[in-house]
PDB file of C-alpha atoms and ligand atoms in Angstrom:
ATOM      1  CA  MET G   4     -11.114 122.356 -24.440  1.00 74.00           C
ATOM      2  CA  SER G   5      -8.459 120.558 -22.338  1.00 95.00           C
ATOM      3  CA  ASN G   6      -7.583 116.754 -22.980  1.00 97.00           C
ATOM      4  CA  LEU G   7      -6.179 114.650 -20.282  1.00 98.00           C
ATOM      5  CA  VAL G   8      -4.634 111.358 -21.101  1.00 98.00           C
ATOM      6  CA  ARG G   9      -4.395 108.781 -18.256  1.00 98.00           C
ATOM      7  CA  ILE G  10      -2.341 105.696 -18.366  1.00 98.00           C
ATOM      8  CA  ASP G  11      -2.463 103.148 -15.265  1.00 98.00           C
ATOM      9  CA  ALA G  12       0.144 100.274 -14.896  1.00 98.00           C
ATOM     10  CA  SER G  13      -0.661  98.711 -11.698  1.00 98.00           C
ATOM     11  CA  ALA G  14      -2.073  94.997 -12.571  1.00 98.00           C
ATOM     12  CA  LEU G  15      -4.335  95.422  -9.408  1.00 98.00           C
ATOM     13  CA  SER G  16      -7.965  96.115  -9.867  1.00 95.00           C
ATOM     14  CA  GLN G  17      -8.389  96.995  -6.443  1.00 96.00           C
ATOM     15  CA  GLY G  18      -6.158  98.118  -3.527  1.00 97.00           C
ATOM     16  CA  SER G  19      -3.873  99.916  -5.902  1.00 98.00           C
ATOM     17  CA  HIS G  20      -2.234 102.942  -4.437  1.00 98.00           C
ATOM     18  CA  SER G  21      -0.838 104.445  -7.685  1.00 98.00           C
ATOM     19  CA  LYS G  22      -4.543 104.081  -9.438  1.00 98.00           C
ATOM     20  CA  ALA G  23      -5.960 105.758  -6.166  1.00 98.00           C
ATOM     21  CA  LEU G  24      -3.879 108.559  -6.353  1.00 98.00           C
ATOM     22  CA  ALA G  25      -4.551 108.745 -10.231  1.00 98.00           C
ATOM     23  CA  ASP G  26      -8.061 108.874  -9.482  1.00 98.00           C
ATOM     24  CA  LEU G  27      -7.693 111.759  -7.158  1.00 98.00           C
ATOM     25  CA  PHE G  28      -5.571 113.433  -9.859  1.00 98.00           C
ATOM     26  CA  GLU G  29      -8.339 112.979 -12.257  1.00 98.00           C
ATOM     27  CA  GLN G  30     -11.110 114.137  -9.878  1.00 98.00           C
ATOM     28  CA  THR G  31      -9.296 117.456  -9.316  1.00 97.00           C
ATOM     29  CA  TRP G  32      -8.536 117.791 -12.963  1.00 97.00           C
ATOM     30  CA  ARG G  33     -11.967 117.254 -14.091  1.00 97.00           C
ATOM     31  CA  ALA G  34     -13.429 119.848 -11.384  1.00 97.00           C
ATOM     32  CA  LYS G  35     -10.953 122.573 -12.653  1.00 96.00           C
ATOM     33  CA  HIS G  36     -11.865 121.388 -16.322  1.00 96.00           C
ATOM     34  CA  PRO G  37     -15.567 121.026 -16.548  1.00 96.00           C
ATOM     35  CA  GLN G  38     -15.708 120.937 -20.578  1.00 96.00           C
ATOM     36  CA  GLY G  39     -12.311 118.776 -20.499  1.00 97.00           C
ATOM     37  CA  GLN G  40     -12.068 115.167 -22.248  1.00 97.00           C
ATOM     38  CA  VAL G  41     -10.425 112.346 -20.428  1.00 98.00           C
ATOM     39  CA  GLN G  42      -8.809 109.327 -22.194  1.00 98.00           C
ATOM     40  CA  HIS G  43      -8.318 106.748 -19.828  1.00 98.00           C
ATOM     41  CA  HIS G  44      -6.567 103.422 -20.678  1.00 98.00           C
ATOM     42  CA  ASP G  45      -6.130 100.836 -17.650  1.00 98.00           C
ATOM     43  CA  LEU G  46      -3.040  98.680 -19.300  1.00 98.00           C
ATOM     44  CA  SER G  47      -3.405  95.786 -17.400  1.00 95.00           C
ATOM     45  CA  ARG G  48      -6.734  95.079 -18.926  1.00 96.00           C
ATOM     46  CA  LEU G  49      -5.574  95.970 -22.631  1.00 97.00           C
ATOM     47  CA  ASN G  50      -3.334  93.005 -23.311  1.00 92.00           C
ATOM     48  CA  LEU G  51      -1.246  95.195 -25.751  1.00 97.00           C
ATOM     49  CA  PRO G  52       0.773  93.047 -28.148  1.00 96.00           C
ATOM     50  CA  HIS G  53       4.442  93.126 -27.489  1.00 97.00           C
ATOM     51  CA  ILE G  54       6.183  94.915 -30.497  1.00 97.00           C
ATOM     52  CA  ASP G  55       7.433  92.556 -32.987  1.00 97.00           C
ATOM     53  CA  GLU G  56       9.541  92.175 -36.371  1.00 98.00           C
ATOM     54  CA  ALA G  57       6.457  93.141 -38.536  1.00 98.00           C
ATOM     55  CA  PHE G  58       5.684  95.976 -36.212  1.00 98.00           C
ATOM     56  CA  ILE G  59       9.159  97.402 -36.375  1.00 97.00           C
ATOM     57  CA  GLN G  60       9.349  97.096 -40.203  1.00 97.00           C
ATOM     58  CA  ALA G  61       5.838  98.786 -40.439  1.00 97.00           C
ATOM     59  CA  MET G  62       6.923 101.755 -38.068  1.00 96.00           C
ATOM     60  CA  TYR G  63      10.167 102.187 -40.152  1.00 95.00           C
ATOM     61  CA  THR G  64       8.649 102.061 -43.597  1.00 96.00           C
ATOM     62  CA  ALA G  65       7.495 105.637 -44.629  1.00 94.00           C
ATOM     63  CA  GLU G  66       3.732 106.278 -44.159  1.00 94.00           C
ATOM     64  CA  GLN G  67       3.093 106.456 -48.059  1.00 96.00           C
ATOM     65  CA  ASP G  68       5.000 103.402 -48.842  1.00 97.00           C
ATOM     66  CA  ARG G  69       3.014 101.065 -46.283  1.00 97.00           C
ATOM     67  CA  ASP G  70       0.714  98.556 -47.478  1.00 98.00           C
ATOM     68  CA  ILE G  71      -2.663  97.917 -46.042  1.00 98.00           C
ATOM     69  CA  GLN G  72      -1.443  95.011 -43.341  1.00 97.00           C
ATOM     70  CA  GLN G  73       1.173  97.475 -42.187  1.00 98.00           C
ATOM     71  CA  HIS G  74      -1.443 100.362 -41.528  1.00 97.00           C
ATOM     72  CA  GLN G  75      -3.690  97.828 -39.744  1.00 97.00           C
ATOM     73  CA  LEU G  76      -0.489  96.743 -37.895  1.00 97.00           C
ATOM     74  CA  LEU G  77       0.101 100.356 -36.681  1.00 98.00           C
ATOM     75  CA  GLU G  78      -3.563 101.311 -36.282  1.00 98.00           C
ATOM     76  CA  GLN G  79      -3.741 100.924 -32.222  1.00 98.00           C
ATOM     77  CA  SER G  80      -0.390 102.651 -32.143  1.00 98.00           C
ATOM     78  CA  THR G  81      -1.144 105.407 -34.232  1.00 98.00           C
ATOM     79  CA  HIS G  82      -4.644 105.926 -32.230  1.00 98.00           C
ATOM     80  CA  PHE G  83      -2.372 106.169 -28.974  1.00 98.00           C
ATOM     81  CA  VAL G  84       0.287 108.215 -30.598  1.00 98.00           C
ATOM     82  CA  ASN G  85      -2.815 110.887 -31.947  1.00 98.00           C
ATOM     83  CA  GLU G  86      -4.272 111.074 -28.285  1.00 98.00           C
ATOM     84  CA  LEU G  87      -0.797 112.214 -27.150  1.00 98.00           C
ATOM     85  CA  LYS G  88      -0.438 114.494 -29.826  1.00 98.00           C
ATOM     86  CA  SER G  89      -3.626 116.132 -28.675  1.00 97.00           C
ATOM     87  CA  ALA G  90      -3.070 115.754 -25.123  1.00 97.00           C
ATOM     88  CA  ASP G  91      -2.676 118.949 -22.655  1.00 97.00           C
ATOM     89  CA  CYS G  92      -2.070 116.886 -19.778  1.00 97.00           C
ATOM     90  CA  LEU G  93      -0.455 113.358 -19.665  1.00 98.00           C
ATOM     91  CA  LEU G  94      -0.835 111.385 -16.222  1.00 98.00           C
ATOM     92  CA  ILE G  95       1.031 108.148 -15.893  1.00 98.00           C
ATOM     93  CA  SER G  96       0.397 106.269 -12.813  1.00 98.00           C
ATOM     94  CA  THR G  97       2.731 103.013 -12.160  1.00 98.00           C
ATOM     95  CA  PRO G  98       4.011 100.690  -9.409  1.00 98.00           C
ATOM     96  CA  MET G  99       7.531  99.431  -9.275  1.00 98.00           C
ATOM     97  CA  TYR G 100       7.619  95.853 -10.111  1.00 98.00           C
ATOM     98  CA  ASN G 101      11.143  94.525  -9.849  1.00 98.00           C
ATOM     99  CA  PHE G 102      12.990  97.692  -9.674  1.00 98.00           C
ATOM    100  CA  GLY G 103      11.608  98.843 -13.019  1.00 98.00           C
ATOM    101  CA  ILE G 104       7.999  99.509 -14.598  1.00 98.00           C
ATOM    102  CA  PRO G 105       5.426  96.822 -15.221  1.00 98.00           C
ATOM    103  CA  SER G 106       5.648  95.045 -18.533  1.00 98.00           C
ATOM    104  CA  HIS G 107       2.228  96.435 -19.701  1.00 97.00           C
ATOM    105  CA  LEU G 108       3.578  99.986 -19.437  1.00 98.00           C
ATOM    106  CA  LYS G 109       6.911  99.254 -21.226  1.00 98.00           C
ATOM    107  CA  THR G 110       4.586  97.835 -23.916  1.00 98.00           C
ATOM    108  CA  TYR G 111       2.473 100.803 -24.393  1.00 98.00           C
ATOM    109  CA  ILE G 112       6.010 103.060 -24.528  1.00 98.00           C
ATOM    110  CA  ASP G 113       7.142 101.035 -27.081  1.00 98.00           C
ATOM    111  CA  MET G 114       4.038 101.213 -28.874  1.00 98.00           C
ATOM    112  CA  VAL G 115       3.950 105.153 -28.586  1.00 98.00           C
ATOM    113  CA  THR G 116       7.548 105.865 -29.354  1.00 98.00           C
ATOM    114  CA  ARG G 117       7.151 106.344 -32.970  1.00 97.00           C
ATOM    115  CA  VAL G 118       9.844 107.725 -35.532  1.00 94.00           C
ATOM    116  CA  GLY G 119       8.394 110.690 -37.375  1.00 94.00           C
ATOM    117  CA  GLU G 120       5.683 110.791 -35.087  1.00 97.00           C
ATOM    118  CA  THR G 121       6.905 111.407 -31.463  1.00 98.00           C
ATOM    119  CA  PHE G 122      10.773 111.647 -32.335  1.00 97.00           C
ATOM    120  CA  ARG G 123      12.860 112.397 -35.154  1.00 96.00           C
ATOM    121  CA  TYR G 124      16.561 112.495 -35.995  1.00 93.00           C
ATOM    122  CA  GLY G 125      17.586 115.984 -36.888  1.00 90.00           C
ATOM    123  CA  GLU G 126      20.877 117.574 -37.600  1.00 91.00           C
ATOM    124  CA  ASN G 127      21.745 117.691 -33.944  1.00 90.00           C
ATOM    125  CA  GLY G 128      20.468 114.127 -33.062  1.00 93.00           C
ATOM    126  CA  PRO G 129      17.267 112.746 -31.907  1.00 94.00           C
ATOM    127  CA  GLU G 130      14.505 115.474 -31.387  1.00 96.00           C
ATOM    128  CA  GLY G 131      11.376 114.795 -29.275  1.00 97.00           C
ATOM    129  CA  LEU G 132       8.304 115.870 -31.131  1.00 97.00           C
ATOM    130  CA  LEU G 133       5.367 115.535 -28.288  1.00 97.00           C
ATOM    131  CA  LYS G 134       4.513 118.977 -26.838  1.00 93.00           C
ATOM    132  CA  ILE G 135       2.286 118.249 -23.873  1.00 96.00           C
ATOM    133  CA  THR G 136       2.053 121.164 -21.414  1.00 94.00           C
ATOM    134  CA  GLN G 137       1.806 119.086 -18.262  1.00 97.00           C
ATOM    135  CA  THR G 138       2.910 115.632 -17.468  1.00 98.00           C
ATOM    136  CA  VAL G 139       2.775 113.879 -14.159  1.00 98.00           C
ATOM    137  CA  VAL G 140       3.976 110.560 -12.988  1.00 98.00           C
ATOM    138  CA  ILE G 141       2.572 109.023 -10.003  1.00 98.00           C
ATOM    139  CA  ALA G 142       4.998 106.007  -8.977  1.00 98.00           C
ATOM    140  CA  ALA G 143       4.281 103.732  -6.050  1.00 98.00           C
ATOM    141  CA  SER G 144       6.560 101.348  -4.405  1.00 98.00           C
ATOM    142  CA  GLY G 145       7.193  99.177  -1.720  1.00 98.00           C
ATOM    143  CA  GLY G 146      10.344 100.335  -0.401  1.00 98.00           C
ATOM    144  CA  ASP G 147      11.783 104.015  -0.449  1.00 98.00           C
ATOM    145  CA  TYR G 148      14.088 104.757  -3.310  1.00 97.00           C
ATOM    146  CA  THR G 149      14.194 108.718  -2.989  1.00 94.00           C
ATOM    147  CA  GLN G 150      17.460 108.737  -1.074  1.00 95.00           C
ATOM    148  CA  PRO G 151      21.080 107.337  -1.785  1.00 96.00           C
ATOM    149  CA  PRO G 152      21.896 104.651  -1.562  1.00 97.00           C
ATOM    150  CA  MET G 153      18.584 103.035  -2.646  1.00 96.00           C
ATOM    151  CA  ASP G 154      17.981 105.635  -5.298  1.00 96.00           C
ATOM    152  CA  ALA G 155      20.694 103.443  -7.436  1.00 97.00           C
ATOM    153  CA  MET G 156      18.061 100.601  -7.585  1.00 98.00           C
ATOM    154  CA  ASN G 157      15.288 102.962  -8.907  1.00 98.00           C
ATOM    155  CA  PHE G 158      14.727 102.234 -12.700  1.00 98.00           C
ATOM    156  CA  VAL G 159      11.544 103.491 -12.663  1.00 98.00           C
ATOM    157  CA  THR G 160      11.723 107.471 -12.565  1.00 97.00           C
ATOM    158  CA  PRO G 161      15.181 107.507 -14.299  1.00 97.00           C
ATOM    159  CA  TYR G 162      13.800 105.474 -17.147  1.00 98.00           C
ATOM    160  CA  LEU G 163      10.710 107.413 -17.532  1.00 98.00           C
ATOM    161  CA  LYS G 164      12.294 110.898 -17.396  1.00 98.00           C
ATOM    162  CA  THR G 165      14.834 109.494 -20.401  1.00 98.00           C
ATOM    163  CA  VAL G 166      11.962 108.064 -22.641  1.00 98.00           C
ATOM    164  CA  LEU G 167       9.784 110.870 -22.073  1.00 98.00           C
ATOM    165  CA  GLY G 168      12.482 113.485 -22.848  1.00 97.00           C
ATOM    166  CA  PHE G 169      13.288 111.424 -25.922  1.00 97.00           C
ATOM    167  CA  ASN G 170       9.669 112.046 -26.864  1.00 98.00           C
ATOM    168  CA  GLY G 171       9.894 115.653 -26.150  1.00 97.00           C
ATOM    169  CA  ILE G 172       8.475 115.669 -22.919  1.00 97.00           C
ATOM    170  CA  ASP G 173      11.051 117.534 -20.911  1.00 91.00           C
ATOM    171  CA  SER G 174       9.582 118.302 -17.515  1.00 91.00           C
ATOM    172  CA  PRO G 175       7.600 115.464 -15.981  1.00 96.00           C
ATOM    173  CA  HIS G 176       6.423 116.029 -12.546  1.00 98.00           C
ATOM    174  CA  PHE G 177       7.528 113.021 -10.478  1.00 98.00           C
ATOM    175  CA  ILE G 178       4.915 112.055  -7.381  1.00 98.00           C
ATOM    176  CA  GLU G 179       6.751 109.096  -5.734  1.00 97.00           C
ATOM    177  CA  ALA G 180       4.456 107.317  -2.895  1.00 98.00           C
ATOM    178  CA  ALA G 181       7.422 105.677  -1.587  1.00 98.00           C
ATOM    179  CA  GLY G 182       7.542 103.012   1.246  1.00 98.00           C
ATOM    180  CA  MET G 183       3.944 101.297   0.678  1.00 98.00           C
ATOM    181  CA  ALA G 184       5.343  98.361   2.321  1.00 98.00           C
ATOM    182  CA  MET G 185       7.094  99.902   5.055  1.00 98.00           C
ATOM    183  CA  GLY G 186       4.541 100.019   7.788  1.00 98.00           C
ATOM    184  CA  GLU G 187       1.272 101.908   8.272  1.00 98.00           C
ATOM    185  CA  GLU G 188       2.836 105.062   9.299  1.00 98.00           C
ATOM    186  CA  LYS G 189       5.308 105.559   6.585  1.00 98.00           C
ATOM    187  CA  GLN G 190       2.612 104.624   4.044  1.00 98.00           C
ATOM    188  CA  GLN G 191      -0.057 107.053   5.363  1.00 98.00           C
ATOM    189  CA  GLN G 192       3.017 109.636   5.455  1.00 98.00           C
ATOM    190  CA  SER G 193       3.873 109.085   1.824  1.00 98.00           C
ATOM    191  CA  LEU G 194       0.321 109.075   0.323  1.00 98.00           C
ATOM    192  CA  GLU G 195      -0.780 112.165   2.528  1.00 98.00           C
ATOM    193  CA  GLN G 196       2.472 113.867   0.806  1.00 98.00           C
ATOM    194  CA  ALA G 197       1.410 112.513  -2.687  1.00 98.00           C
ATOM    195  CA  LYS G 198      -2.116 114.146  -2.170  1.00 98.00           C
ATOM    196  CA  GLN G 199      -0.831 117.172  -1.229  1.00 98.00           C
ATOM    197  CA  THR G 200       1.580 117.316  -4.116  1.00 98.00           C
ATOM    198  CA  ILE G 201      -1.272 116.504  -6.653  1.00 98.00           C
ATOM    199  CA  GLN G 202      -3.413 119.230  -5.247  1.00 97.00           C
ATOM    200  CA  SER G 203      -0.457 121.727  -5.508  1.00 96.00           C
ATOM    201  CA  ILE G 204       0.495 120.636  -8.919  1.00 96.00           C
ATOM    202  CA  LEU G 205      -3.013 121.187 -10.102  1.00 95.00           C
ATOM    203  CA  ASN G 206      -3.503 124.684  -8.541  1.00 92.00           C
ATOM    204  CA  GLN G 207      -0.010 126.052  -9.755  1.00 86.00           C
ATOM    205  CA  HIS G 208      -0.796 124.913 -12.929  1.00 62.00           C
ATOM    206  CA  ASP G 209      -3.909 127.396 -13.113  1.00 57.00           C
ATOM    207  CA  GLU G 210      -2.036 130.283 -12.122  1.00 47.00           C
TER     208      GLU G 210
HETATM  209  C1  FMN U 158       5.301  91.694  -8.935  1.00 58.29           C
HETATM  210  C2  FMN U 158       5.561  92.658  -7.880  1.00 58.29           C
HETATM  211  C3  FMN U 158       6.857  93.492  -7.842  1.00 58.29           C
HETATM  212  C4  FMN U 158       7.111  94.346  -6.983  1.00 58.29           C
HETATM  213  N1  FMN U 158       8.756  94.610  -6.898  1.00 58.29           N
HETATM  214  C5  FMN U 158       8.883  95.650  -6.267  1.00 58.29           C
HETATM  215  C6  FMN U 158      10.322  96.277  -6.043  1.00 58.29           C
HETATM  216  O1  FMN U 158      10.952  95.822  -6.864  1.00 58.29           O
HETATM  217  N2  FMN U 158      10.748  97.172  -5.028  1.00 58.29           N
HETATM  218  C7  FMN U 158       9.564  97.614  -4.148  1.00 58.29           C
HETATM  219  O2  FMN U 158      10.007  98.470  -3.461  1.00 58.29           O
HETATM  220  N3  FMN U 158       8.530  97.257  -4.490  1.00 58.29           N
HETATM  221  C8  FMN U 158       8.045  96.098  -5.211  1.00 58.29           C
HETATM  222  N4  FMN U 158       6.601  96.007  -5.087  1.00 58.29           N
HETATM  223  C9  FMN U 158       5.723  96.376  -4.163  1.00 58.29           C
HETATM  224  C10 FMN U 158       5.016  97.383  -5.237  1.00 58.29           C
HETATM  225  O3  FMN U 158       5.885  98.487  -5.866  1.00 58.29           O
HETATM  226  C11 FMN U 158       3.940  98.249  -4.109  1.00 58.29           C
HETATM  227  O4  FMN U 158       2.993  97.345  -3.631  1.00 58.29           O
HETATM  228  C12 FMN U 158       3.106  99.225  -4.726  1.00 58.29           C
HETATM  229  O5  FMN U 158       2.502  99.898  -3.751  1.00 58.29           O
HETATM  230  C13 FMN U 158       2.471  98.842  -6.211  1.00 58.29           C
HETATM  231  O6  FMN U 158       1.844  99.841  -6.848  1.00 58.29           O
HETATM  232  P1  FMN U 158       0.012  99.733  -6.742  1.00 58.29           P
HETATM  233  O7  FMN U 158      -0.317  99.745  -5.177  1.00 58.29           O
HETATM  234  O8  FMN U 158      -0.423 100.624  -7.300  1.00 58.29           O
HETATM  235  O9  FMN U 158      -0.340  98.357  -7.373  1.00 58.29           O
HETATM  236  C14 FMN U 158       6.434  94.879  -5.946  1.00 58.29           C
HETATM  237  C15 FMN U 158       4.988  94.326  -6.077  1.00 58.29           C
HETATM  238  C16 FMN U 158       4.703  93.204  -6.945  1.00 58.29           C
HETATM  239  C17 FMN U 158       3.376  93.028  -6.925  1.00 58.29           C
END
């Protein structure tokens, strides 16, 4: 059986381009994996707590030494980490907000980037521990940051590439729905391209 973990970061409940593309991905994925399980988190509805001092202390305390409170503090984080450990496919959909990712998504990443669980320090430095077969990031932005010189202002894709890689996810596939605020023609062109890429990624993966 296959498991898809879908994480949405747009604050919009209606009219989100990144969520609409993630819907298409999920529908197509479900059609290809009729027995598959989907865990879907709409982060803007979850109001996850920022990680704080107590969370960090609990995270860096060895599991067998944690007290009950520390186990409770880490419960939701551990649940998310376990989902990722059993995922075959991870889908992240995100807007660009102020040149970076929304704070909801940063909070989720802070909760799931766990020493000893998703990464560890080995003889050769940090080693990522998540082994997810397929990871796809759908990123929507008002402007187009896919080419120089605008690419220097994009802190969404480089950051996600880095932090996913740190946790062991080496080759995420990025689908950029760029130029959502650059007029109807550009928007439709980008969305059409993104839809085609989604279909081709899911078709390729079956081969
Ligand atoms: C709070 C906020 C900040 C934004 N910041 C940027 C930005 O820095 N650069 C940009 O190109 N677009 C920016 N946008 C536009 C969004 O990236 C664009 O509308 C995108 O489609 C949002 O994703 P969504 O449709 O999935 O919600 C911003 C939008 C909002 C609401």
